[in-house]
PDB file of C-alpha atoms in Angstrom:
ATOM      1  CA  MET E  11     -23.695 -11.409 -54.404  1.00 44.00           C
ATOM      2  CA  LYS E  12     -21.325  -9.260 -52.384  1.00 40.00           C
ATOM      3  CA  ASN E  13     -23.850  -8.989 -49.523  1.00 45.00           C
ATOM      4  CA  SER E  14     -24.279 -12.788 -49.555  1.00 44.00           C
ATOM      5  CA  ILE E  15     -20.529 -13.271 -49.217  1.00 42.00           C
ATOM      6  CA  TYR E  16     -20.392 -10.820 -46.291  1.00 40.00           C
ATOM      7  CA  THR E  17     -23.309 -12.611 -44.632  1.00 41.00           C
ATOM      8  CA  PHE E  18     -21.631 -16.013 -45.123  1.00 38.00           C
ATOM      9  CA  ILE E  19     -18.367 -14.746 -43.639  1.00 37.00           C
ATOM     10  CA  ALA E  20     -20.198 -13.251 -40.643  1.00 42.00           C
ATOM     11  CA  ILE E  21     -22.038 -16.535 -39.978  1.00 39.00           C
ATOM     12  CA  LEU E  22     -18.792 -18.493 -40.371  1.00 40.00           C
ATOM     13  CA  VAL E  23     -17.014 -16.270 -37.830  1.00 41.00           C
ATOM     14  CA  MET E  24     -19.888 -16.714 -35.371  1.00 44.00           C
ATOM     15  CA  LEU E  25     -19.762 -20.492 -35.770  1.00 42.00           C
ATOM     16  CA  LEU E  26     -16.009 -20.575 -35.287  1.00 45.00           C
ATOM     17  CA  ASN E  27     -16.259 -18.420 -32.155  1.00 49.00           C
ATOM     18  CA  THR E  28     -18.954 -20.722 -30.793  1.00 47.00           C
ATOM     19  CA  ALA E  29     -16.976 -23.841 -31.617  1.00 47.00           C
ATOM     20  CA  CYS E  30     -13.780 -22.507 -30.077  1.00 51.00           C
ATOM     21  CA  SER E  31     -15.310 -21.209 -26.849  1.00 49.00           C
ATOM     22  CA  LYS E  32     -15.031 -23.415 -23.792  1.00 51.00           C
ATOM     23  CA  GLU E  33     -16.203 -22.872 -20.265  1.00 54.00           C
ATOM     24  CA  ILE E  34     -13.266 -22.977 -17.884  1.00 51.00           C
ATOM     25  CA  GLU E  35     -13.663 -23.854 -14.224  1.00 53.00           C
ATOM     26  CA  VAL E  36     -10.925 -22.608 -11.910  1.00 48.00           C
ATOM     27  CA  ASP E  37     -10.172 -24.827  -8.946  1.00 48.00           C
ATOM     28  CA  THR E  38      -9.032 -22.508  -6.149  1.00 49.00           C
ATOM     29  CA  GLY E  39      -8.712 -25.405  -3.720  1.00 52.00           C
ATOM     30  CA  GLU E  40     -10.351 -25.775  -0.340  1.00 61.00           C
ATOM     31  CA  PHE E  41     -10.743 -22.438   1.397  1.00 58.00           C
ATOM     32  CA  GLN E  42      -8.840 -22.214   4.682  1.00 76.00           C
ATOM     33  CA  ARG E  43      -9.975 -19.613   7.161  1.00 77.00           C
ATOM     34  CA  LYS E  44      -7.069 -17.627   8.604  1.00 88.00           C
ATOM     35  CA  HIS E  45      -6.588 -14.455  10.557  1.00 95.00           C
ATOM     36  CA  VAL E  46      -4.878 -11.532   8.860  1.00 95.00           C
ATOM     37  CA  ILE E  47      -2.918  -9.037  10.947  1.00 97.00           C
ATOM     38  CA  GLU E  48      -1.726  -5.679   9.652  1.00 97.00           C
ATOM     39  CA  GLY E  49       0.019  -3.359  12.073  1.00 98.00           C
ATOM     40  CA  TYR E  50       2.328  -0.348  11.985  1.00 98.00           C
ATOM     41  CA  ILE E  51       4.323   1.867  14.275  1.00 98.00           C
ATOM     42  CA  GLU E  52       6.211   4.968  13.061  1.00 98.00           C
ATOM     43  CA  ASN E  53       8.508   7.364  14.846  1.00 98.00           C
ATOM     44  CA  GLY E  54       6.411   9.983  16.604  1.00 98.00           C
ATOM     45  CA  GLU E  55       3.165   8.065  16.086  1.00 98.00           C
ATOM     46  CA  ASN E  56       0.984   5.649  18.044  1.00 98.00           C
ATOM     47  CA  PRO E  57       0.851   2.003  16.959  1.00 98.00           C
ATOM     48  CA  TRP E  58      -2.243   0.656  15.247  1.00 98.00           C
ATOM     49  CA  VAL E  59      -3.262  -2.859  14.303  1.00 98.00           C
ATOM     50  CA  VAL E  60      -6.072  -4.290  12.175  1.00 96.00           C
ATOM     51  CA  VAL E  61      -7.206  -7.891  12.661  1.00 97.00           C
ATOM     52  CA  THR E  62      -9.398  -9.409   9.960  1.00 93.00           C
ATOM     53  CA  ASN E  63     -10.527 -12.734   8.574  1.00 91.00           C
ATOM     54  CA  ASN E  64      -9.294 -13.697   5.130  1.00 80.00           C
ATOM     55  CA  MET E  65     -11.877 -13.967   2.365  1.00 68.00           C
ATOM     56  CA  GLN E  66     -12.261 -16.293  -0.596  1.00 60.00           C
ATOM     57  CA  PHE E  67     -10.643 -15.133  -3.824  1.00 52.00           C
ATOM     58  CA  PHE E  68     -13.854 -14.534  -5.768  1.00 50.00           C
ATOM     59  CA  SER E  69     -15.874 -13.173  -2.849  1.00 57.00           C
ATOM     60  CA  SER E  70     -17.334  -9.667  -3.042  1.00 62.00           C
ATOM     61  CA  PHE E  71     -17.510  -6.954  -0.409  1.00 62.00           C
ATOM     62  CA  ASN E  72     -19.018  -3.524   0.044  1.00 64.00           C
ATOM     63  CA  LEU E  73     -17.149  -0.620   1.661  1.00 63.00           C
ATOM     64  CA  ASP E  74     -20.230   1.556   2.111  1.00 65.00           C
ATOM     65  CA  PHE E  75     -20.685   0.853   5.794  1.00 67.00           C
ATOM     66  CA  THR E  76     -23.958   2.789   5.902  1.00 68.00           C
ATOM     67  CA  SER E  77     -25.583   0.039   3.800  1.00 70.00           C
ATOM     68  CA  MET E  78     -26.704  -3.424   4.869  1.00 71.00           C
ATOM     69  CA  GLU E  79     -24.137  -5.001   2.527  1.00 73.00           C
ATOM     70  CA  GLY E  80     -21.404  -2.837   4.027  1.00 68.00           C
ATOM     71  CA  LEU E  81     -22.392  -3.768   7.567  1.00 65.00           C
ATOM     72  CA  LYS E  82     -22.271  -7.418   6.527  1.00 71.00           C
ATOM     73  CA  THR E  83     -18.727  -6.896   5.231  1.00 70.00           C
ATOM     74  CA  LEU E  84     -17.823  -5.207   8.496  1.00 71.00           C
ATOM     75  CA  SER E  85     -19.131  -8.067  10.626  1.00 73.00           C
ATOM     76  CA  GLU E  86     -17.672 -10.868   8.492  1.00 78.00           C
ATOM     77  CA  MET E  87     -14.259  -9.392   7.807  1.00 84.00           C
ATOM     78  CA  PHE E  88     -13.191  -7.566  10.970  1.00 89.00           C
ATOM     79  CA  VAL E  89     -12.233  -9.296  14.211  1.00 95.00           C
ATOM     80  CA  THR E  90     -13.445  -7.237  17.153  1.00 94.00           C
ATOM     81  CA  ASN E  91     -12.741  -9.628  20.053  1.00 95.00           C
ATOM     82  CA  ALA E  92      -8.943  -9.795  19.809  1.00 97.00           C
ATOM     83  CA  GLU E  93      -6.566  -8.969  22.629  1.00 98.00           C
ATOM     84  CA  VAL E  94      -3.774  -6.918  21.064  1.00 98.00           C
ATOM     85  CA  ILE E  95      -0.658  -6.124  23.120  1.00 98.00           C
ATOM     86  CA  VAL E  96       2.285  -3.980  22.020  1.00 98.00           C
ATOM     87  CA  SER E  97       5.476  -3.561  24.039  1.00 98.00           C
ATOM     88  CA  ASP E  98       8.703  -1.584  23.730  1.00 97.00           C
ATOM     89  CA  GLY E  99      10.352  -3.795  26.359  1.00 95.00           C
ATOM     90  CA  VAL E 100       9.338  -1.509  29.216  1.00 95.00           C
ATOM     91  CA  ILE E 101       5.690  -0.674  28.583  1.00 94.00           C
ATOM     92  CA  TYR E 102       3.221  -3.474  27.823  1.00 96.00           C
ATOM     93  CA  ASP E 103      -0.027  -1.937  26.647  1.00 98.00           C
ATOM     94  CA  THR E 104      -3.290  -3.546  25.574  1.00 98.00           C
ATOM     95  CA  LEU E 105      -4.653  -1.684  22.565  1.00 98.00           C
ATOM     96  CA  GLU E 106      -8.231  -0.439  22.418  1.00 98.00           C
ATOM     97  CA  LEU E 107     -10.574  -1.077  19.510  1.00 97.00           C
ATOM     98  CA  VAL E 108     -11.662   2.212  17.908  1.00 96.00           C
ATOM     99  CA  TYR E 109     -13.614   3.086  14.791  1.00 89.00           C
ATOM    100  CA  ASP E 110     -13.310   5.890  12.263  1.00 85.00           C
ATOM    101  CA  THR E 111     -16.398   8.095  12.542  1.00 82.00           C
ATOM    102  CA  ALA E 112     -16.178   8.813   8.798  1.00 80.00           C
ATOM    103  CA  ILE E 113     -17.703   5.386   8.132  1.00 76.00           C
ATOM    104  CA  PHE E 114     -21.110   6.860   8.998  1.00 75.00           C
ATOM    105  CA  SER E 115     -20.827   9.433   6.204  1.00 77.00           C
ATOM    106  CA  GLY E 116     -20.967   6.842   3.443  1.00 70.00           C
ATOM    107  CA  LYS E 117     -17.441   7.758   2.357  1.00 71.00           C
ATOM    108  CA  PRO E 118     -15.185   4.712   1.802  1.00 70.00           C
ATOM    109  CA  VAL E 119     -12.810   4.384   4.758  1.00 74.00           C
ATOM    110  CA  TRP E 120      -9.966   1.936   5.298  1.00 79.00           C
ATOM    111  CA  PRO E 121      -9.524   0.614   7.847  1.00 86.00           C
ATOM    112  CA  PRO E 122     -12.834   1.446   9.522  1.00 85.00           C
ATOM    113  CA  LEU E 123     -11.791  -0.370  12.717  1.00 90.00           C
ATOM    114  CA  ARG E 124      -8.380  -0.588  14.322  1.00 95.00           C
ATOM    115  CA  TYR E 125      -6.715  -1.360  17.631  1.00 98.00           C
ATOM    116  CA  THR E 126      -4.570   1.485  18.960  1.00 98.00           C
ATOM    117  CA  THR E 127      -3.252   3.228  22.076  1.00 97.00           C
ATOM    118  CA  SER E 128      -1.963   6.646  23.056  1.00 96.00           C
ATOM    119  CA  ASN E 129       0.358   5.214  25.710  1.00 96.00           C
ATOM    120  CA  LEU E 130       3.078   4.265  23.235  1.00 97.00           C
ATOM    121  CA  VAL E 131       4.805   6.544  20.750  1.00 97.00           C
ATOM    122  CA  GLY E 132       7.267   5.152  18.235  1.00 98.00           C
ATOM    123  CA  GLU E 133      10.957   5.972  18.752  1.00 98.00           C
ATOM    124  CA  VAL E 134      13.814   5.472  16.323  1.00 98.00           C
ATOM    125  CA  GLY E 135      16.040   2.523  17.251  1.00 97.00           C
ATOM    126  CA  LYS E 136      13.505   0.805  19.486  1.00 98.00           C
ATOM    127  CA  THR E 137      12.182  -2.707  18.898  1.00 98.00           C
ATOM    128  CA  TYR E 138       8.466  -3.308  19.388  1.00 98.00           C
ATOM    129  CA  THR E 139       6.819  -6.671  19.990  1.00 98.00           C
ATOM    130  CA  LEU E 140       3.252  -7.516  19.035  1.00 98.00           C
ATOM    131  CA  GLN E 141       1.025 -10.184  20.557  1.00 98.00           C
ATOM    132  CA  VAL E 142      -2.467 -10.908  19.287  1.00 98.00           C
ATOM    133  CA  ASN E 143      -4.716 -13.360  21.128  1.00 98.00           C
ATOM    134  CA  VAL E 144      -7.938 -14.381  19.375  1.00 96.00           C
ATOM    135  CA  ASP E 145     -10.069 -17.531  19.309  1.00 92.00           C
ATOM    136  CA  ASN E 146      -7.620 -19.405  21.569  1.00 93.00           C
ATOM    137  CA  GLN E 147      -4.746 -18.661  19.209  1.00 96.00           C
ATOM    138  CA  MET E 148      -1.712 -16.487  19.842  1.00 98.00           C
ATOM    139  CA  TYR E 149       0.243 -14.652  17.155  1.00 98.00           C
ATOM    140  CA  THR E 150       3.479 -12.774  17.749  1.00 98.00           C
ATOM    141  CA  SER E 151       5.901 -10.565  15.862  1.00 98.00           C
ATOM    142  CA  GLN E 152       8.515  -7.878  16.377  1.00 98.00           C
ATOM    143  CA  THR E 153       9.811  -4.948  14.385  1.00 98.00           C
ATOM    144  CA  THR E 154      12.328  -2.137  14.749  1.00 98.00           C
ATOM    145  CA  ILE E 155      11.944   1.517  13.813  1.00 98.00           C
ATOM    146  CA  THR E 156      14.974   2.208  11.647  1.00 98.00           C
ATOM    147  CA  GLU E 157      16.803   5.505  11.189  1.00 97.00           C
ATOM    148  CA  PRO E 158      14.755   7.755   8.861  1.00 97.00           C
ATOM    149  CA  TYR E 159      16.252   8.890   5.575  1.00 97.00           C
ATOM    150  CA  VAL E 160      15.880  12.549   4.560  1.00 96.00           C
ATOM    151  CA  LEU E 161      15.737  13.464   0.881  1.00 94.00           C
ATOM    152  CA  ASP E 162      18.005  16.473   0.361  1.00 91.00           C
ATOM    153  CA  THR E 163      17.733  16.858  -3.416  1.00 93.00           C
ATOM    154  CA  LEU E 164      14.669  16.849  -5.681  1.00 96.00           C
ATOM    155  CA  TRP E 165      14.223  18.052  -9.233  1.00 96.00           C
ATOM    156  CA  ALA E 166      11.713  17.734 -12.061  1.00 96.00           C
ATOM    157  CA  VAL E 167      12.352  16.084 -15.428  1.00 95.00           C
ATOM    158  CA  TYR E 168       9.673  17.157 -17.897  1.00 93.00           C
ATOM    159  CA  ASP E 169       8.062  14.839 -20.435  1.00 91.00           C
ATOM    160  CA  LYS E 170       8.807  15.965 -23.990  1.00 89.00           C
ATOM    161  CA  ASN E 171       5.522  14.460 -25.207  1.00 88.00           C
ATOM    162  CA  GLU E 172       3.433  15.862 -22.325  1.00 88.00           C
ATOM    163  CA  PRO E 173       5.172  19.180 -21.495  1.00 88.00           C
ATOM    164  CA  ASP E 174       2.851  19.975 -18.576  1.00 92.00           C
ATOM    165  CA  TYR E 175       3.869  16.764 -16.797  1.00 94.00           C
ATOM    166  CA  TYR E 176       7.087  15.668 -15.139  1.00 95.00           C
ATOM    167  CA  TRP E 177       8.767  12.959 -13.115  1.00 95.00           C
ATOM    168  CA  LEU E 178      10.456  13.698  -9.802  1.00 96.00           C
ATOM    169  CA  HIS E 179      14.104  12.678  -9.487  1.00 97.00           C
ATOM    170  CA  THR E 180      16.271  12.453  -6.396  1.00 96.00           C
ATOM    171  CA  MET E 181      19.714  11.341  -5.251  1.00 95.00           C
ATOM    172  CA  ILE E 182      20.015   8.566  -2.667  1.00 94.00           C
ATOM    173  CA  HIS E 183      23.173   8.538  -0.540  1.00 95.00           C
ATOM    174  CA  ASP E 184      23.277   5.031   0.902  1.00 94.00           C
ATOM    175  CA  ASP E 185      25.026   4.382   4.220  1.00 93.00           C
ATOM    176  CA  VAL E 186      27.779   1.797   3.745  1.00 93.00           C
ATOM    177  CA  ASN E 187      27.598   0.722   7.402  1.00 91.00           C
ATOM    178  CA  ASP E 188      24.028  -0.597   7.344  1.00 91.00           C
ATOM    179  CA  ALA E 189      21.715  -2.712   5.231  1.00 93.00           C
ATOM    180  CA  ASN E 190      19.063  -0.219   4.178  1.00 95.00           C
ATOM    181  CA  PHE E 191      15.514  -0.642   2.895  1.00 97.00           C
ATOM    182  CA  TYR E 192      13.501   2.227   1.454  1.00 96.00           C
ATOM    183  CA  ASN E 193      10.050   3.134   0.196  1.00 97.00           C
ATOM    184  CA  CYS E 194       8.430   6.412  -0.819  1.00 97.00           C
ATOM    185  CA  TYR E 195       4.872   7.760  -0.897  1.00 97.00           C
ATOM    186  CA  SER E 196       3.547  10.869  -2.627  1.00 96.00           C
ATOM    187  CA  LYS E 197       0.611  13.200  -2.046  1.00 96.00           C
ATOM    188  CA  ARG E 198      -0.750  16.047  -4.173  1.00 95.00           C
ATOM    189  CA  LEU E 199      -2.243  18.640  -1.819  1.00 96.00           C
ATOM    190  CA  GLY E 200      -5.891  19.339  -2.562  1.00 93.00           C
ATOM    191  CA  ILE E 201      -6.173  16.310  -4.849  1.00 90.00           C
ATOM    192  CA  ASP E 202      -5.123  13.166  -3.000  1.00 89.00           C
ATOM    193  CA  ASP E 203      -6.863  12.087   0.185  1.00 85.00           C
ATOM    194  CA  ASP E 204      -3.730  10.459   1.569  1.00 89.00           C
ATOM    195  CA  PHE E 205      -0.180   9.477   0.705  1.00 94.00           C
ATOM    196  CA  ALA E 206       0.026   6.755  -1.954  1.00 93.00           C
ATOM    197  CA  GLU E 207       2.926   4.393  -2.543  1.00 94.00           C
ATOM    198  CA  CYS E 208       5.121   5.509  -5.411  1.00 94.00           C
ATOM    199  CA  PHE E 209       5.474   3.050  -8.265  1.00 91.00           C
ATOM    200  CA  MET E 210       8.706   0.985  -8.241  1.00 89.00           C
ATOM    201  CA  CYS E 211      10.125   2.804  -5.218  1.00 92.00           C
ATOM    202  CA  LEU E 212      10.578  -0.171  -2.882  1.00 94.00           C
ATOM    203  CA  TRP E 213      14.373  -0.567  -2.812  1.00 93.00           C
ATOM    204  CA  ASP E 214      17.139  -2.224  -0.875  1.00 94.00           C
ATOM    205  CA  ASP E 215      20.878  -1.558  -1.132  1.00 92.00           C
ATOM    206  CA  LYS E 216      21.901  -5.115  -1.975  1.00 89.00           C
ATOM    207  CA  PHE E 217      23.768  -3.961  -5.071  1.00 89.00           C
ATOM    208  CA  LEU E 218      24.142  -0.284  -4.139  1.00 88.00           C
ATOM    209  CA  ASN E 219      25.544  -0.416  -0.623  1.00 93.00           C
ATOM    210  CA  GLY E 220      27.427   2.762   0.190  1.00 93.00           C
ATOM    211  CA  GLN E 221      26.783   4.280  -3.224  1.00 93.00           C
ATOM    212  CA  THR E 222      25.088   7.474  -4.347  1.00 94.00           C
ATOM    213  CA  PHE E 223      22.542   6.851  -7.061  1.00 92.00           C
ATOM    214  CA  GLU E 224      19.818   8.692  -8.936  1.00 94.00           C
ATOM    215  CA  ALA E 225      16.249   7.465  -8.485  1.00 94.00           C
ATOM    216  CA  VAL E 226      12.932   8.305 -10.124  1.00 95.00           C
ATOM    217  CA  LEU E 227       9.953   8.869  -7.819  1.00 95.00           C
ATOM    218  CA  TYR E 228       6.918   7.852  -9.865  1.00 94.00           C
ATOM    219  CA  ARG E 229       3.716   9.390  -8.508  1.00 94.00           C
ATOM    220  CA  GLY E 230       1.646   7.047  -6.375  1.00 87.00           C
ATOM    221  CA  SER E 231      -1.894   6.196  -7.455  1.00 84.00           C
ATOM    222  CA  GLN E 232      -4.746   6.398  -4.984  1.00 76.00           C
ATOM    223  CA  SER E 233      -6.935   3.352  -4.486  1.00 70.00           C
ATOM    224  CA  THR E 234      -9.956   3.468  -6.791  1.00 63.00           C
ATOM    225  CA  LEU E 235     -12.007   2.184  -3.842  1.00 59.00           C
ATOM    226  CA  LEU E 236     -11.038   4.989  -1.474  1.00 58.00           C
ATOM    227  CA  GLN E 237     -10.145   8.012  -3.601  1.00 57.00           C
ATOM    228  CA  SER E 238     -12.860  10.667  -3.551  1.00 55.00           C
ATOM    229  CA  ASN E 239     -11.386  12.377  -6.618  1.00 53.00           C
ATOM    230  CA  ASP E 240     -12.932  10.842  -9.742  1.00 48.00           C
ATOM    231  CA  THR E 241      -9.997  11.585 -12.032  1.00 55.00           C
ATOM    232  CA  ILE E 242      -8.582   8.480 -13.707  1.00 55.00           C
ATOM    233  CA  ASP E 243      -5.062   8.647 -15.104  1.00 62.00           C
ATOM    234  CA  THR E 244      -4.471   7.930 -18.738  1.00 63.00           C
ATOM    235  CA  LEU E 245      -1.493   5.768 -19.601  1.00 64.00           C
ATOM    236  CA  SER E 246       0.430   8.752 -21.002  1.00 70.00           C
ATOM    237  CA  VAL E 247       0.501  10.595 -17.656  1.00 81.00           C
ATOM    238  CA  TYR E 248       0.607   7.627 -15.274  1.00 83.00           C
ATOM    239  CA  GLY E 249       3.283   8.106 -12.609  1.00 91.00           C
ATOM    240  CA  LYS E 250       3.821  11.770 -13.484  1.00 94.00           C
ATOM    241  CA  PHE E 251       3.052  15.014 -11.690  1.00 95.00           C
ATOM    242  CA  HIS E 252       1.391  18.069 -13.247  1.00 94.00           C
ATOM    243  CA  VAL E 253       2.993  21.523 -13.203  1.00 94.00           C
ATOM    244  CA  ASP E 254       0.092  22.788 -11.071  1.00 94.00           C
ATOM    245  CA  ASP E 255       0.580  20.116  -8.400  1.00 95.00           C
ATOM    246  CA  THR E 256       1.864  20.875  -4.919  1.00 97.00           C
ATOM    247  CA  VAL E 257       3.687  17.709  -3.903  1.00 97.00           C
ATOM    248  CA  ALA E 258       4.686  16.267  -0.540  1.00 97.00           C
ATOM    249  CA  LEU E 259       6.694  13.077  -0.127  1.00 97.00           C
ATOM    250  CA  LYS E 260       6.766  10.585   2.716  1.00 98.00           C
ATOM    251  CA  VAL E 261      10.019   8.603   2.831  1.00 98.00           C
ATOM    252  CA  LEU E 262      10.108   5.320   4.737  1.00 98.00           C
ATOM    253  CA  THR E 263      12.877   3.074   5.975  1.00 98.00           C
ATOM    254  CA  MET E 264      12.241  -0.362   7.461  1.00 98.00           C
ATOM    255  CA  ASP E 265      13.934  -3.490   8.768  1.00 97.00           C
ATOM    256  CA  ASN E 266      14.741  -6.573   6.702  1.00 96.00           C
ATOM    257  CA  ASN E 267      11.710  -8.657   7.721  1.00 96.00           C
ATOM    258  CA  SER E 268       9.313  -5.850   6.857  1.00 97.00           C
ATOM    259  CA  PHE E 269      11.011  -5.362   3.476  1.00 96.00           C
ATOM    260  CA  ASN E 270      10.809  -9.093   2.734  1.00 95.00           C
ATOM    261  CA  PHE E 271       7.056  -8.990   3.303  1.00 95.00           C
ATOM    262  CA  TRP E 272       6.459  -6.037   0.968  1.00 94.00           C
ATOM    263  CA  ILE E 273       8.790  -7.237  -1.783  1.00 93.00           C
ATOM    264  CA  SER E 274       7.114 -10.666  -1.724  1.00 92.00           C
ATOM    265  CA  LEU E 275       3.798  -9.000  -2.640  1.00 87.00           C
ATOM    266  CA  GLN E 276       5.269  -7.831  -5.938  1.00 82.00           C
ATOM    267  CA  GLY E 277       4.698 -10.674  -8.349  1.00 70.00           C
ATOM    268  CA  SER E 278       5.173 -13.554  -5.921  1.00 65.00           C
ATOM    269  CA  THR E 279       2.656 -16.273  -5.085  1.00 70.00           C
ATOM    270  CA  VAL E 280       4.239 -16.784  -1.653  1.00 81.00           C
ATOM    271  CA  VAL E 281       3.927 -13.947   0.870  1.00 86.00           C
ATOM    272  CA  ASN E 282       6.684 -13.684   3.471  1.00 92.00           C
ATOM    273  CA  SER E 283       4.608 -12.801   6.513  1.00 94.00           C
ATOM    274  CA  ASN E 284       6.560 -11.835   9.621  1.00 96.00           C
ATOM    275  CA  ILE E 285       3.718 -12.920  11.922  1.00 97.00           C
ATOM    276  CA  GLU E 286       4.464 -16.073  13.938  1.00 97.00           C
ATOM    277  CA  GLY E 287       1.722 -18.541  14.844  1.00 96.00           C
ATOM    278  CA  GLY E 288      -0.020 -19.125  11.512  1.00 93.00           C
ATOM    279  CA  ALA E 289      -1.630 -15.775  10.748  1.00 94.00           C
ATOM    280  CA  LEU E 290      -1.012 -13.846   7.556  1.00 93.00           C
ATOM    281  CA  GLY E 291       0.162 -10.251   7.409  1.00 95.00           C
ATOM    282  CA  VAL E 292       2.828  -7.928   8.758  1.00 97.00           C
ATOM    283  CA  TRP E 293       3.872  -5.977  11.836  1.00 98.00           C
ATOM    284  CA  CYS E 294       5.966  -3.151  10.448  1.00 98.00           C
ATOM    285  CA  GLY E 295       8.045  -0.393  11.999  1.00 98.00           C
ATOM    286  CA  TYR E 296       8.867   2.626   9.849  1.00 98.00           C
ATOM    287  CA  GLY E 297      11.443   5.355  10.168  1.00 98.00           C
ATOM    288  CA  VAL E 298       9.604   8.253   8.516  1.00 98.00           C
ATOM    289  CA  SER E 299      10.609  11.647   7.158  1.00 98.00           C
ATOM    290  CA  TYR E 300       8.563  14.144   5.122  1.00 98.00           C
ATOM    291  CA  THR E 301       9.514  16.694   2.508  1.00 97.00           C
ATOM    292  CA  GLU E 302       8.061  20.186   2.606  1.00 96.00           C
ATOM    293  CA  PRO E 303       5.164  20.536   0.121  1.00 97.00           C
ATOM    294  CA  ARG E 304       6.328  22.345  -2.982  1.00 95.00           C
ATOM    295  CA  SER E 305       5.462  22.819  -6.652  1.00 95.00           C
ATOM    296  CA  TYR E 306       7.729  22.361  -9.648  1.00 92.00           C
ATOM    297  CA  PRO E 307       6.547  24.824 -12.316  1.00 87.00           C
ATOM    298  CA  LYS E 308       8.052  24.525 -15.753  1.00 76.00           C
ATOM    299  CA  LYS E 309      10.813  27.022 -16.392  1.00 64.00           C
ATOM    300  CA  GLU E 310      10.165  29.317 -19.323  1.00 58.00           C
TER     301      GLU E 310
END
């Protein structure tokens, strides 16, 4: 009798699940092909620009460029016939299309193709204009490399529940004379392939102008598509560093238009591109400083 009741309940649950399920079709609207431009120039570095075609929301792509599917992604996504010009007001230089040789190793690389030049090196305080000509369309933008900000104080705050893990804290001394916009990236030497954006570290001084305030630098997470290390963070240690880590930080400052683009990507359905002419994307100047790599062992 008991088994019959259990069987009846199981069948009833299955029927209810079947009756309540409904196929939902999502109307994403008519797809509009647009160019996407992503470009950067930092103090002491050459500019680089990537020009791609946008892709439909549910489309798939393969980043293994040694495979036929990866080569298809490469040909469909990346624009290789653009004329890309960057100027500091004195030098006007046409960037050359180059590729990262690591794409032939089968290792995920992003971006595999970029336009760059060695004739221009970013300088603090200079404004740089960008012009991209492709398919009889012209896109323009400009950005300024702002004064870098140097972190002068860092300390570890250990997690009581995970004693081998900690958060990094710092003090920010905001300049009252300027509107300032900050971001921070972290890298664990020997673990991370590159610097990764720290979580919740994109700030402006709208409410903190001229003040000194304490900030938490949550560890950045590497892209699951590009990170060669297979370690996946559990929720309990997400954003934290381990006592064995050797940590370097990359601190960025930027102008208002660049900040508006990045902040609009956080939870907004409207992206504030600073590219004129109808393309999506950003042309971004960064004032960059680095901290010396160091470890933060727990004090006994």
